[in-house]
PDB file of C-alpha atoms and ligand atoms in Angstrom:
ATOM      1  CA  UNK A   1     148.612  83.950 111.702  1.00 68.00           C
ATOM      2  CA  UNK A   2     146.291  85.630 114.234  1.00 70.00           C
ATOM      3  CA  UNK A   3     143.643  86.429 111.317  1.00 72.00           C
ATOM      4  CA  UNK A   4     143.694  82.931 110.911  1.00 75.00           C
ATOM      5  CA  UNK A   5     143.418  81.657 114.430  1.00 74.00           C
ATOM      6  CA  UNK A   6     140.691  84.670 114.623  1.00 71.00           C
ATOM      7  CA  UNK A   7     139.005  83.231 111.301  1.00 74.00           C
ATOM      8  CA  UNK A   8     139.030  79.806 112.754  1.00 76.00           C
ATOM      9  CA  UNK A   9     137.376  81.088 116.105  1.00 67.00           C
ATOM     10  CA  UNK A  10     134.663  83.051 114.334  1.00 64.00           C
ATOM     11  CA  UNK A  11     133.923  79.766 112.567  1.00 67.00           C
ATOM     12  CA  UNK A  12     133.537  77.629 115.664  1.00 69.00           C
ATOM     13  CA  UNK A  13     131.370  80.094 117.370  1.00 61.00           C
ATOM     14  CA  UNK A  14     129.322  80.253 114.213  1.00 61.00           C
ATOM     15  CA  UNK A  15     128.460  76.704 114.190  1.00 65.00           C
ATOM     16  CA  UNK A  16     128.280  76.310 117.718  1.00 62.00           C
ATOM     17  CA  UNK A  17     124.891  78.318 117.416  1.00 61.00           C
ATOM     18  CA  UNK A  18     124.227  76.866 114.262  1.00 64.00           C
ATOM     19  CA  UNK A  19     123.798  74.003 116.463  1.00 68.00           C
ATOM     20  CA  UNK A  20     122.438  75.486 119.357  1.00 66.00           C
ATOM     21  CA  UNK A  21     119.838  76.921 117.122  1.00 67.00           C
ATOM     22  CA  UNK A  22     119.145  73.803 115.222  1.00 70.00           C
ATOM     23  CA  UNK A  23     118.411  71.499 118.385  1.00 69.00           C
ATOM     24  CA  UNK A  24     116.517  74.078 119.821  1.00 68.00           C
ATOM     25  CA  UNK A  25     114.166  74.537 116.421  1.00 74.00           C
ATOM     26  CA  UNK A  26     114.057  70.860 116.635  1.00 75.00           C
ATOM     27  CA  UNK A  27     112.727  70.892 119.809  1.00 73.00           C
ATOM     28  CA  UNK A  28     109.692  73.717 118.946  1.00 77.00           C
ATOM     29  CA  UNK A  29     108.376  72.414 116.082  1.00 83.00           C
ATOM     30  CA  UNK A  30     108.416  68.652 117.431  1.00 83.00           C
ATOM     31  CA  UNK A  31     106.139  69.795 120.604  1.00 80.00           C
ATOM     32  CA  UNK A  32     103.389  70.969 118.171  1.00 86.00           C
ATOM     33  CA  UNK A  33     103.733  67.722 116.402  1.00 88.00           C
ATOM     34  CA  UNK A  34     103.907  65.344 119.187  1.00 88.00           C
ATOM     35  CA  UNK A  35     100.200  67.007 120.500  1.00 88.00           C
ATOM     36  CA  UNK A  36      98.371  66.818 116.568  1.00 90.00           C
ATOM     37  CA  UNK A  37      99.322  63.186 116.382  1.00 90.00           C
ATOM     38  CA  UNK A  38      98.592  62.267 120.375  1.00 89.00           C
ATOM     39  CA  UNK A  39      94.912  63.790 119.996  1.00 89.00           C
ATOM     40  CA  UNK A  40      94.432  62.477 116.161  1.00 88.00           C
ATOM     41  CA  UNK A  41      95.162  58.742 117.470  1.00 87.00           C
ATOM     42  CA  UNK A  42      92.688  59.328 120.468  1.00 86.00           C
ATOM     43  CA  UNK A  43      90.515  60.827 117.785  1.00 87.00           C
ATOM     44  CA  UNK A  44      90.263  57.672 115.505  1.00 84.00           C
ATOM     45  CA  UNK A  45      90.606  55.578 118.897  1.00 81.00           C
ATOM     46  CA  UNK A  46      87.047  57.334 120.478  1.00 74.00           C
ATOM     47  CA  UNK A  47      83.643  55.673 119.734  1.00 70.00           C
ATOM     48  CA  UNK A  48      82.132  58.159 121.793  1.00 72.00           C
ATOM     49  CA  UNK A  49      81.574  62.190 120.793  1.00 74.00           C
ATOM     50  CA  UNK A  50      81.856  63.226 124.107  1.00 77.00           C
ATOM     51  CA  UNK A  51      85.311  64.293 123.987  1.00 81.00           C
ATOM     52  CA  UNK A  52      85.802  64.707 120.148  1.00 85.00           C
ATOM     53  CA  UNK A  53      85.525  68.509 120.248  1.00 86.00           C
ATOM     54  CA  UNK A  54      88.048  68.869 122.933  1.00 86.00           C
ATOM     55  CA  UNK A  55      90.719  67.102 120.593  1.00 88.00           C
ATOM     56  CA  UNK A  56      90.199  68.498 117.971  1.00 89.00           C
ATOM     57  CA  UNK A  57      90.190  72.176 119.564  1.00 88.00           C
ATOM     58  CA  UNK A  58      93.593  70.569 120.996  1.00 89.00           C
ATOM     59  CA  UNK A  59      94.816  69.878 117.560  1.00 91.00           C
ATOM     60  CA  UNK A  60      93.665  73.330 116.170  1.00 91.00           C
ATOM     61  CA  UNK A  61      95.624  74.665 118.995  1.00 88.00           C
ATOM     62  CA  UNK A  62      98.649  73.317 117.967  1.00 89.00           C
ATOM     63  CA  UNK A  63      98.731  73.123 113.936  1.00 90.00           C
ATOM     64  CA  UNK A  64      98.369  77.083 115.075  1.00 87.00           C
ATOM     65  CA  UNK A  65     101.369  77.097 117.390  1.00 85.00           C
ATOM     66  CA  UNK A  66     103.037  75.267 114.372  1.00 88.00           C
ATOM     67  CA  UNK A  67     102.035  77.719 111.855  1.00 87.00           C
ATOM     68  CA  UNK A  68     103.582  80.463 113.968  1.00 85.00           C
ATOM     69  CA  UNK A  69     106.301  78.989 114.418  1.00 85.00           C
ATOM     70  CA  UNK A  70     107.130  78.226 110.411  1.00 86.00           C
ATOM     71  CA  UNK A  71     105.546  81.393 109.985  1.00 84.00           C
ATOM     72  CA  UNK A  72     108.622  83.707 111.895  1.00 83.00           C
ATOM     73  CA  UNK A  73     110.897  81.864 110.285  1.00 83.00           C
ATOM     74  CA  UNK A  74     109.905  82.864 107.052  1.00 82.00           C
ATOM     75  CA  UNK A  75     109.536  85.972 107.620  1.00 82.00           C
ATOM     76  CA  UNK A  76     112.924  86.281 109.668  1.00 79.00           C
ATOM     77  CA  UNK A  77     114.442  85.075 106.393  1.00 78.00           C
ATOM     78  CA  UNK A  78     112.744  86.936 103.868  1.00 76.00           C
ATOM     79  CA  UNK A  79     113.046  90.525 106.346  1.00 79.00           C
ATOM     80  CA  UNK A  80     116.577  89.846 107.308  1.00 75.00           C
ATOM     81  CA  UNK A  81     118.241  92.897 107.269  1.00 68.00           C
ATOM     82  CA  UNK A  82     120.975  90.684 104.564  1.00 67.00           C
ATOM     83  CA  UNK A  83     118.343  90.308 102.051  1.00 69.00           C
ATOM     84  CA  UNK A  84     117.047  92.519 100.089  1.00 65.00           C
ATOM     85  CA  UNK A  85     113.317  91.658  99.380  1.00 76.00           C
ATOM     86  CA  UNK A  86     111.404  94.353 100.074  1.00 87.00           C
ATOM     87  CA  UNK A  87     108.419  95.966  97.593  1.00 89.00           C
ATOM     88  CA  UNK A  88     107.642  99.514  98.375  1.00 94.00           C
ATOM     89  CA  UNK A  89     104.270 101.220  97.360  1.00 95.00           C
ATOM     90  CA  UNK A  90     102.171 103.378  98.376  1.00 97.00           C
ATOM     91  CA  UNK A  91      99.909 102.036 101.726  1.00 96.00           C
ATOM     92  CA  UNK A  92      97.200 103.703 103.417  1.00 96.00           C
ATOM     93  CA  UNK A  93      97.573 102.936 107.250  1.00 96.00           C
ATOM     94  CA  UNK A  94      93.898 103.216 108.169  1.00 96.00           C
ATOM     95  CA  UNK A  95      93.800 100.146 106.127  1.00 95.00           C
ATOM     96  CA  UNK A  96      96.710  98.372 107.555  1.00 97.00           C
ATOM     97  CA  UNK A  97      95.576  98.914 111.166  1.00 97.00           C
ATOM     98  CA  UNK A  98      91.894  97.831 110.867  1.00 96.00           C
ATOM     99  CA  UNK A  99      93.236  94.169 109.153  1.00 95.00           C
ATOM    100  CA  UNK A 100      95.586  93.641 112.044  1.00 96.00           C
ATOM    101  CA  UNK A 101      92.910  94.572 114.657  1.00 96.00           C
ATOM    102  CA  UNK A 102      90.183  92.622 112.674  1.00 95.00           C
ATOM    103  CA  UNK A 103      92.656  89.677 112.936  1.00 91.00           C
ATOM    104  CA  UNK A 104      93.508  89.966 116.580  1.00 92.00           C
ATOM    105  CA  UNK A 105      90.325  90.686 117.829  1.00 95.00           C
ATOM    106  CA  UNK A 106      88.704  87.462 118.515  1.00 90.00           C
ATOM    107  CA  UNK A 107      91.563  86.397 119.907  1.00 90.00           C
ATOM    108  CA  UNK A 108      92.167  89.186 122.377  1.00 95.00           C
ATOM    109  CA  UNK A 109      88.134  88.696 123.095  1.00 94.00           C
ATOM    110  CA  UNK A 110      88.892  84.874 123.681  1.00 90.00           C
ATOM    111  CA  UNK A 111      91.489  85.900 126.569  1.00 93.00           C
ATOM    112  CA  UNK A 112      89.167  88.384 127.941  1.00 96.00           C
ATOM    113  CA  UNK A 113      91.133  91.367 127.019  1.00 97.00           C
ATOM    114  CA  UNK A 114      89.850  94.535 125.870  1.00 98.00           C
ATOM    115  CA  UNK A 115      91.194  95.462 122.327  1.00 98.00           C
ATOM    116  CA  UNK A 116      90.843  99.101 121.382  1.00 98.00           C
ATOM    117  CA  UNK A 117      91.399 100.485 117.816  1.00 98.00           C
ATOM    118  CA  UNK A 118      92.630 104.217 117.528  1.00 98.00           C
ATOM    119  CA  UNK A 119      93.157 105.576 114.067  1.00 96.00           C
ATOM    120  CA  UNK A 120      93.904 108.472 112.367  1.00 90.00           C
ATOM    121  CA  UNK A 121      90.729 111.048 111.293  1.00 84.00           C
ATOM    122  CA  UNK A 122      91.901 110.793 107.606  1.00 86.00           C
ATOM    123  CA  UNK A 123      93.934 108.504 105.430  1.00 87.00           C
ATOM    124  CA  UNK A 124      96.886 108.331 106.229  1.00 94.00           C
ATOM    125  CA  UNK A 125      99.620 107.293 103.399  1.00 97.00           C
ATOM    126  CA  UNK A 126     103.366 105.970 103.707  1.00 97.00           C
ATOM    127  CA  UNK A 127     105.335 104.358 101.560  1.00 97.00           C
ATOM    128  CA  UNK A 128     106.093 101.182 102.934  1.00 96.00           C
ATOM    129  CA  UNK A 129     106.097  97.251 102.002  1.00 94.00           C
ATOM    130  CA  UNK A 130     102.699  96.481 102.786  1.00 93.00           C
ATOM    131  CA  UNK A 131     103.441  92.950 103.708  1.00 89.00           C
ATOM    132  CA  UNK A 132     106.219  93.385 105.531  1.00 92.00           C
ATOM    133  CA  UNK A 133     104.368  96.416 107.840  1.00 95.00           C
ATOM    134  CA  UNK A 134     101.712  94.315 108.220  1.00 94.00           C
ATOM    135  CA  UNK A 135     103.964  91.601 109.590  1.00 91.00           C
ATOM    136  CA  UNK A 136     105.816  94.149 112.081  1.00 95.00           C
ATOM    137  CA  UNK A 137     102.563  95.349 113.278  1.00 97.00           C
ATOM    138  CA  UNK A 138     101.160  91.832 113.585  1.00 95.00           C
ATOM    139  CA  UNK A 139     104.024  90.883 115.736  1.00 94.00           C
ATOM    140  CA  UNK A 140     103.796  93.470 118.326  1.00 97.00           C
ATOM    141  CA  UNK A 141      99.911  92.980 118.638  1.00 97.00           C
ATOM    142  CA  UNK A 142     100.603  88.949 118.799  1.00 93.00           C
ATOM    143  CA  UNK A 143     103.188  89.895 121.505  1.00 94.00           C
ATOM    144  CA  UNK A 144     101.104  92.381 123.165  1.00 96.00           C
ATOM    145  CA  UNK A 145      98.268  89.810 123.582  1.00 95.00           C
ATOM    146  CA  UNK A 146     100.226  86.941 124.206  1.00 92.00           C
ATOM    147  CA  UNK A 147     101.946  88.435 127.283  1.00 93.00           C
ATOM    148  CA  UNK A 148      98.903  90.335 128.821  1.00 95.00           C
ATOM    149  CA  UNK A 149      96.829  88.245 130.973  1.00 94.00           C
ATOM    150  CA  UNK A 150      94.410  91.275 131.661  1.00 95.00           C
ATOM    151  CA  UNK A 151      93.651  94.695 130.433  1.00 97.00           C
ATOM    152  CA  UNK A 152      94.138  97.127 127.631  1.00 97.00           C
ATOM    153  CA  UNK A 153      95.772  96.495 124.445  1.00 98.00           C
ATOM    154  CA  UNK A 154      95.457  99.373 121.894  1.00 98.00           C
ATOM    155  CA  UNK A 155      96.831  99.570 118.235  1.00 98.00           C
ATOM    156  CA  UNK A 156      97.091 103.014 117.480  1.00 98.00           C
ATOM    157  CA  UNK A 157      97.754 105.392 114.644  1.00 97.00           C
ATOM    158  CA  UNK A 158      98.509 108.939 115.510  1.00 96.00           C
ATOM    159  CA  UNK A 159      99.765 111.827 112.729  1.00 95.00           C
ATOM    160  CA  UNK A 160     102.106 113.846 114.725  1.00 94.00           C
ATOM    161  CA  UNK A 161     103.838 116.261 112.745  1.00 92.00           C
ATOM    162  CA  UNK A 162     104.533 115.470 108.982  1.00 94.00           C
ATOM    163  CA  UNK A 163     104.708 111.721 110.480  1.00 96.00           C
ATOM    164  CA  UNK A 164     102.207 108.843 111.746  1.00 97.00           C
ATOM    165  CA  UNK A 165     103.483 107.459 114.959  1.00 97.00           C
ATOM    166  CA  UNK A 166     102.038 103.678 114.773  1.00 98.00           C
ATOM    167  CA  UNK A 167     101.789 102.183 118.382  1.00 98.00           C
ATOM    168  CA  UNK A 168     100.757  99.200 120.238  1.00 98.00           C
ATOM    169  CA  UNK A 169     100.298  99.115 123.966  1.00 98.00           C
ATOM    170  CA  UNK A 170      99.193  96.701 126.907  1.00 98.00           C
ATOM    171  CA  UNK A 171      99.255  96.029 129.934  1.00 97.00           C
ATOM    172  CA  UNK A 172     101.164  93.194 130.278  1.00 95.00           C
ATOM    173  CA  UNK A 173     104.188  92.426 132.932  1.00 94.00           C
ATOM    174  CA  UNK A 174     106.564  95.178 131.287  1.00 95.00           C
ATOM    175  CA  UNK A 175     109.890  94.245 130.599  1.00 93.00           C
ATOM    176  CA  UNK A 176     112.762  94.585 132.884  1.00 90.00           C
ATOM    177  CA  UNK A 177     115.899  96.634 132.653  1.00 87.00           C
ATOM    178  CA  UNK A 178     118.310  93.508 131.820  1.00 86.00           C
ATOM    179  CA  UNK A 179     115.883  92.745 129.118  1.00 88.00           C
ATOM    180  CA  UNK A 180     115.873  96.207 127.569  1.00 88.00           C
ATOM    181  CA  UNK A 181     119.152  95.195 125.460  1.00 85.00           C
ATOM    182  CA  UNK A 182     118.273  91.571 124.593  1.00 89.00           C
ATOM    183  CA  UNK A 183     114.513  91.948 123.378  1.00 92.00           C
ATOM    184  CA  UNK A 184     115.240  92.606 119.989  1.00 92.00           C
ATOM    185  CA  UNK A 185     117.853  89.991 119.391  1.00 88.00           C
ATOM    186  CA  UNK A 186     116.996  87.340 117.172  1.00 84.00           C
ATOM    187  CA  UNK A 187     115.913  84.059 119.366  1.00 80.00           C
ATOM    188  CA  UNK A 188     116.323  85.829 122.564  1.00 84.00           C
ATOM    189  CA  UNK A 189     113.239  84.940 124.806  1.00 81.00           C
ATOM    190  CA  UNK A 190     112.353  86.224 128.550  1.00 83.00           C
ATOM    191  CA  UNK A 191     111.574  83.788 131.224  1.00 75.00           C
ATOM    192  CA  UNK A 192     107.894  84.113 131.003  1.00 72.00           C
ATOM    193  CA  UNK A 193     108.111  83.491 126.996  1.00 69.00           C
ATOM    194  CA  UNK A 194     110.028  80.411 127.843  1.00 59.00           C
ATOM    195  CA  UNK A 195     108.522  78.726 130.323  1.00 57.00           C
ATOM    196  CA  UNK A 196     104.863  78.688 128.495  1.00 59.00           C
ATOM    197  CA  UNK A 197     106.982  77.897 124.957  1.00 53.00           C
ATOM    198  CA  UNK A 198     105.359  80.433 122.477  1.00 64.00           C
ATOM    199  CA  UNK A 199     107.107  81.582 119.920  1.00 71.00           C
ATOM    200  CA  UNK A 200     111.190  81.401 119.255  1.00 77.00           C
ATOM    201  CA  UNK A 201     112.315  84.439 119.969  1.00 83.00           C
ATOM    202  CA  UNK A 202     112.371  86.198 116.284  1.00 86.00           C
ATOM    203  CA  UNK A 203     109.175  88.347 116.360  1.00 90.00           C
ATOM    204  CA  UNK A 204     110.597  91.575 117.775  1.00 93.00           C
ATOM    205  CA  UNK A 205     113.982  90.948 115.997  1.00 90.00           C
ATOM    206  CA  UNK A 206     112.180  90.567 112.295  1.00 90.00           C
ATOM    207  CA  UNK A 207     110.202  94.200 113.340  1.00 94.00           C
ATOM    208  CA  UNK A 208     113.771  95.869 114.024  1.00 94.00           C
ATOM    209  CA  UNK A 209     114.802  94.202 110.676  1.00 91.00           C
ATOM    210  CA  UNK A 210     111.517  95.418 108.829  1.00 93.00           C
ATOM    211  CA  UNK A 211     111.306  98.829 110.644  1.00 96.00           C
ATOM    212  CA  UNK A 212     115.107  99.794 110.183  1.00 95.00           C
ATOM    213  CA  UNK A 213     114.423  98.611 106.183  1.00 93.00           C
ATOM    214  CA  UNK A 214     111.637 101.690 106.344  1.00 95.00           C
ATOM    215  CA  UNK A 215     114.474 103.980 107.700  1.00 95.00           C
ATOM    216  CA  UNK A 216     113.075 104.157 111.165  1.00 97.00           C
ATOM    217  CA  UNK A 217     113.296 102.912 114.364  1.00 97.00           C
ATOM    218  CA  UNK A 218     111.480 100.439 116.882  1.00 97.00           C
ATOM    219  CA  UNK A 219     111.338 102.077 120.341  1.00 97.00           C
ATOM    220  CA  UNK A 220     109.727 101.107 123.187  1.00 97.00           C
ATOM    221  CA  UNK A 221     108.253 102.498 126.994  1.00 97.00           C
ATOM    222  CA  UNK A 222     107.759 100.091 129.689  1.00 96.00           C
ATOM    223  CA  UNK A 223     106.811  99.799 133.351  1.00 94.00           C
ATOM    224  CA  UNK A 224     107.404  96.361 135.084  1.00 93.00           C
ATOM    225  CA  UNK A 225     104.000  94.958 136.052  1.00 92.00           C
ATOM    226  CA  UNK A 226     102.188  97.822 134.400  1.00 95.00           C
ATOM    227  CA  UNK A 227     102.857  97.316 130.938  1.00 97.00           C
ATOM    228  CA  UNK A 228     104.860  97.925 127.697  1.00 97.00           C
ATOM    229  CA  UNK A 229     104.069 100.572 124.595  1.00 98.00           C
ATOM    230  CA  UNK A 230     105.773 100.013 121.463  1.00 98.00           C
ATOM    231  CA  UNK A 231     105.813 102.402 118.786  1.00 98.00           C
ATOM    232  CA  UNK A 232     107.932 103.574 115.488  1.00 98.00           C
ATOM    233  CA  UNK A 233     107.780 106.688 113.256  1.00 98.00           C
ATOM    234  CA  UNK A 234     106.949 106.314 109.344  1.00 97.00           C
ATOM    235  CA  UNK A 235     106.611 109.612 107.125  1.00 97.00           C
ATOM    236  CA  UNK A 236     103.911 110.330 105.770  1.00 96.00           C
ATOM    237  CA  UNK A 237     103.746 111.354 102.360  1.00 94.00           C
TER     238      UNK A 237
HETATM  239  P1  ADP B   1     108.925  85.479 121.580  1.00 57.23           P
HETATM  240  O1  ADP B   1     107.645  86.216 121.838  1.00 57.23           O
HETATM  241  O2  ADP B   1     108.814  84.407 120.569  1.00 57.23           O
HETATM  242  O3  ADP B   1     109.579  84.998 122.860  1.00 57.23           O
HETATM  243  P2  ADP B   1     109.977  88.068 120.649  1.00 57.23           P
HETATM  244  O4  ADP B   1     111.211  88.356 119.860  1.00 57.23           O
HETATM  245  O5  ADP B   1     108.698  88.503 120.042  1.00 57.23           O
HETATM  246  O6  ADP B   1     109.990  86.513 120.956  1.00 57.23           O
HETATM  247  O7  ADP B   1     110.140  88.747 122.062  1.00 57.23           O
HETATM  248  C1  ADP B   1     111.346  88.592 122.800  1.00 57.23           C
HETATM  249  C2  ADP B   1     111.057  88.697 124.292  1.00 57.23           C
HETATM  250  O8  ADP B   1     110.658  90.033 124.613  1.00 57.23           O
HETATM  251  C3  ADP B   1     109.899  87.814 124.771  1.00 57.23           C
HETATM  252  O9  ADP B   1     110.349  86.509 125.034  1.00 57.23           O
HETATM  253  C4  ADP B   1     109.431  88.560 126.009  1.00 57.23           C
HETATM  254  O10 ADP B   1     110.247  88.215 127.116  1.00 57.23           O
HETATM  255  C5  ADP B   1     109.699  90.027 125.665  1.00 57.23           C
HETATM  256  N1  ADP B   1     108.470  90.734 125.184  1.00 57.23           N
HETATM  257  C6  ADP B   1     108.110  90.956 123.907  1.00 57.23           C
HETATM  258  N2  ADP B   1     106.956  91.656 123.838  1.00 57.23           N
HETATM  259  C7  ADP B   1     106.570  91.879 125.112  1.00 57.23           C
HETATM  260  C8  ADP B   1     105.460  92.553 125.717  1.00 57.23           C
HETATM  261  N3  ADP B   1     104.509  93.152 124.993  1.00 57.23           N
HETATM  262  N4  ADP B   1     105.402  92.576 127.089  1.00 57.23           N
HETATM  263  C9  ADP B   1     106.370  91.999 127.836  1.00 57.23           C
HETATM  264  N5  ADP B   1     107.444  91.339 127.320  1.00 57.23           N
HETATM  265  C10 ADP B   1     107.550  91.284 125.983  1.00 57.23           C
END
């Protein structure tokens, strides 16, 4: 009788933030949406040129908010620690480091932030889904930038020992000691993620997912208002 009742409360919870999560999904991906069609009927509306480029740099804006957004949830699906999706080869991290900071870097310049690169003074190989590393690093450099309004950011790869410790750092508003729990919770955002409405929450939870799935761990340092480093451990081989 009371694993029933229990059974029955697990349930209810379960789709009360199936719910939860649904309207609040609904919600982020209809923002995106509501700006692309808004600037694309002033678009076709304008005779003029004058402020063409502005809408359309208005609707790139957002078709990229949008593809972030889709974007997590993929991967939050495919690197859920419940599935089992994961390709493992043989990845140099030299490699891995320079695409993420070739990404990022025109976007860090766009903010005005300084983006330094730091790798290691020889190849450096792990085994490791390249795809899904690439995705944890990407995240914590997206993060990093995203959250630092001016400074440093470096990506860094450092061998220490018979390991590479992989690291990003900034100098962004820290994070504060009733966060430290809560960060890596899926769709768990801090008040200055939700008041500007990036992201939903998952991109620290899918690198615990993808890290743990490498057998190591995401850990992090952090000062309020003088920044946050996060780093994790891979062997090398
Ligand atoms: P999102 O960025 O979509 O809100 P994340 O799971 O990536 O979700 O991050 C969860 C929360 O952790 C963020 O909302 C933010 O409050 C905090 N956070 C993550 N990275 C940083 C960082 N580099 N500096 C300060 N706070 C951060």
């Amino acid at each position: 009788m009371k694993e029933q009742k229990n059974l029955v409360k697990e349930k209810t919870l379960l789709e009360e933030s199936k719910t939860t999560f649904l309207s609040r999904i609904s919600h982020e991906f209809l923002s995106p949406v509501a700006v692309i069609k808004g600037y694309a009927n002033l678009l076709i509306k304008r005779e003029d040129d004058l402020k063409k480029l502005d809408y359309i740099e208005k609707i790139l804006k957002s078709t990229t908010h949008l593809e972030t957004l889709i974007s997590d949830l993929i991967s939050s699906s495919k690197f859920s620690a419940y599935t089992h999706t994961y390709n493992f080869d043989h990845i140099d991290i030299q490699e891995l480091l320079f695409d993420v900071y070739e990404e990022f870097l025109p976007i860090a310049q766009e903010k005005g932030l300084n983006f330094v690169l730091r790798l290691p003074e020889y190849p450096s190989v792990v085994i490791a889904d390249p795809q899904a590393l690439k995705t944890a690093v990407t995240n914590l450099v997206s993060n990093a930038i995203k959250y630092t309004r001016e400074g440093k950011i470096i990506l860094e790869g450092k061998k220490e020992g018979s390991s590479i410790k992989i690291s990003v750092t900034d100098t962004g508003p820290g994070i504060s000691q009733e966060e430290i729990k809560l960060i890596f919770k899926p769709y768990y955002q801090g008040k200055i993620s939700r008041t500007k409405e990036v992201g939903m929450g998952l991109g620290l939870s899918i690198v615990k997912d993808i890290i743990e799935a490498h057998g190591s761990k995401i850990e992090f340092k952090s000062e309020l208002g003088k920044g946050s480093t996060f780093y994790f451990y891979l062997k090398l081989v």
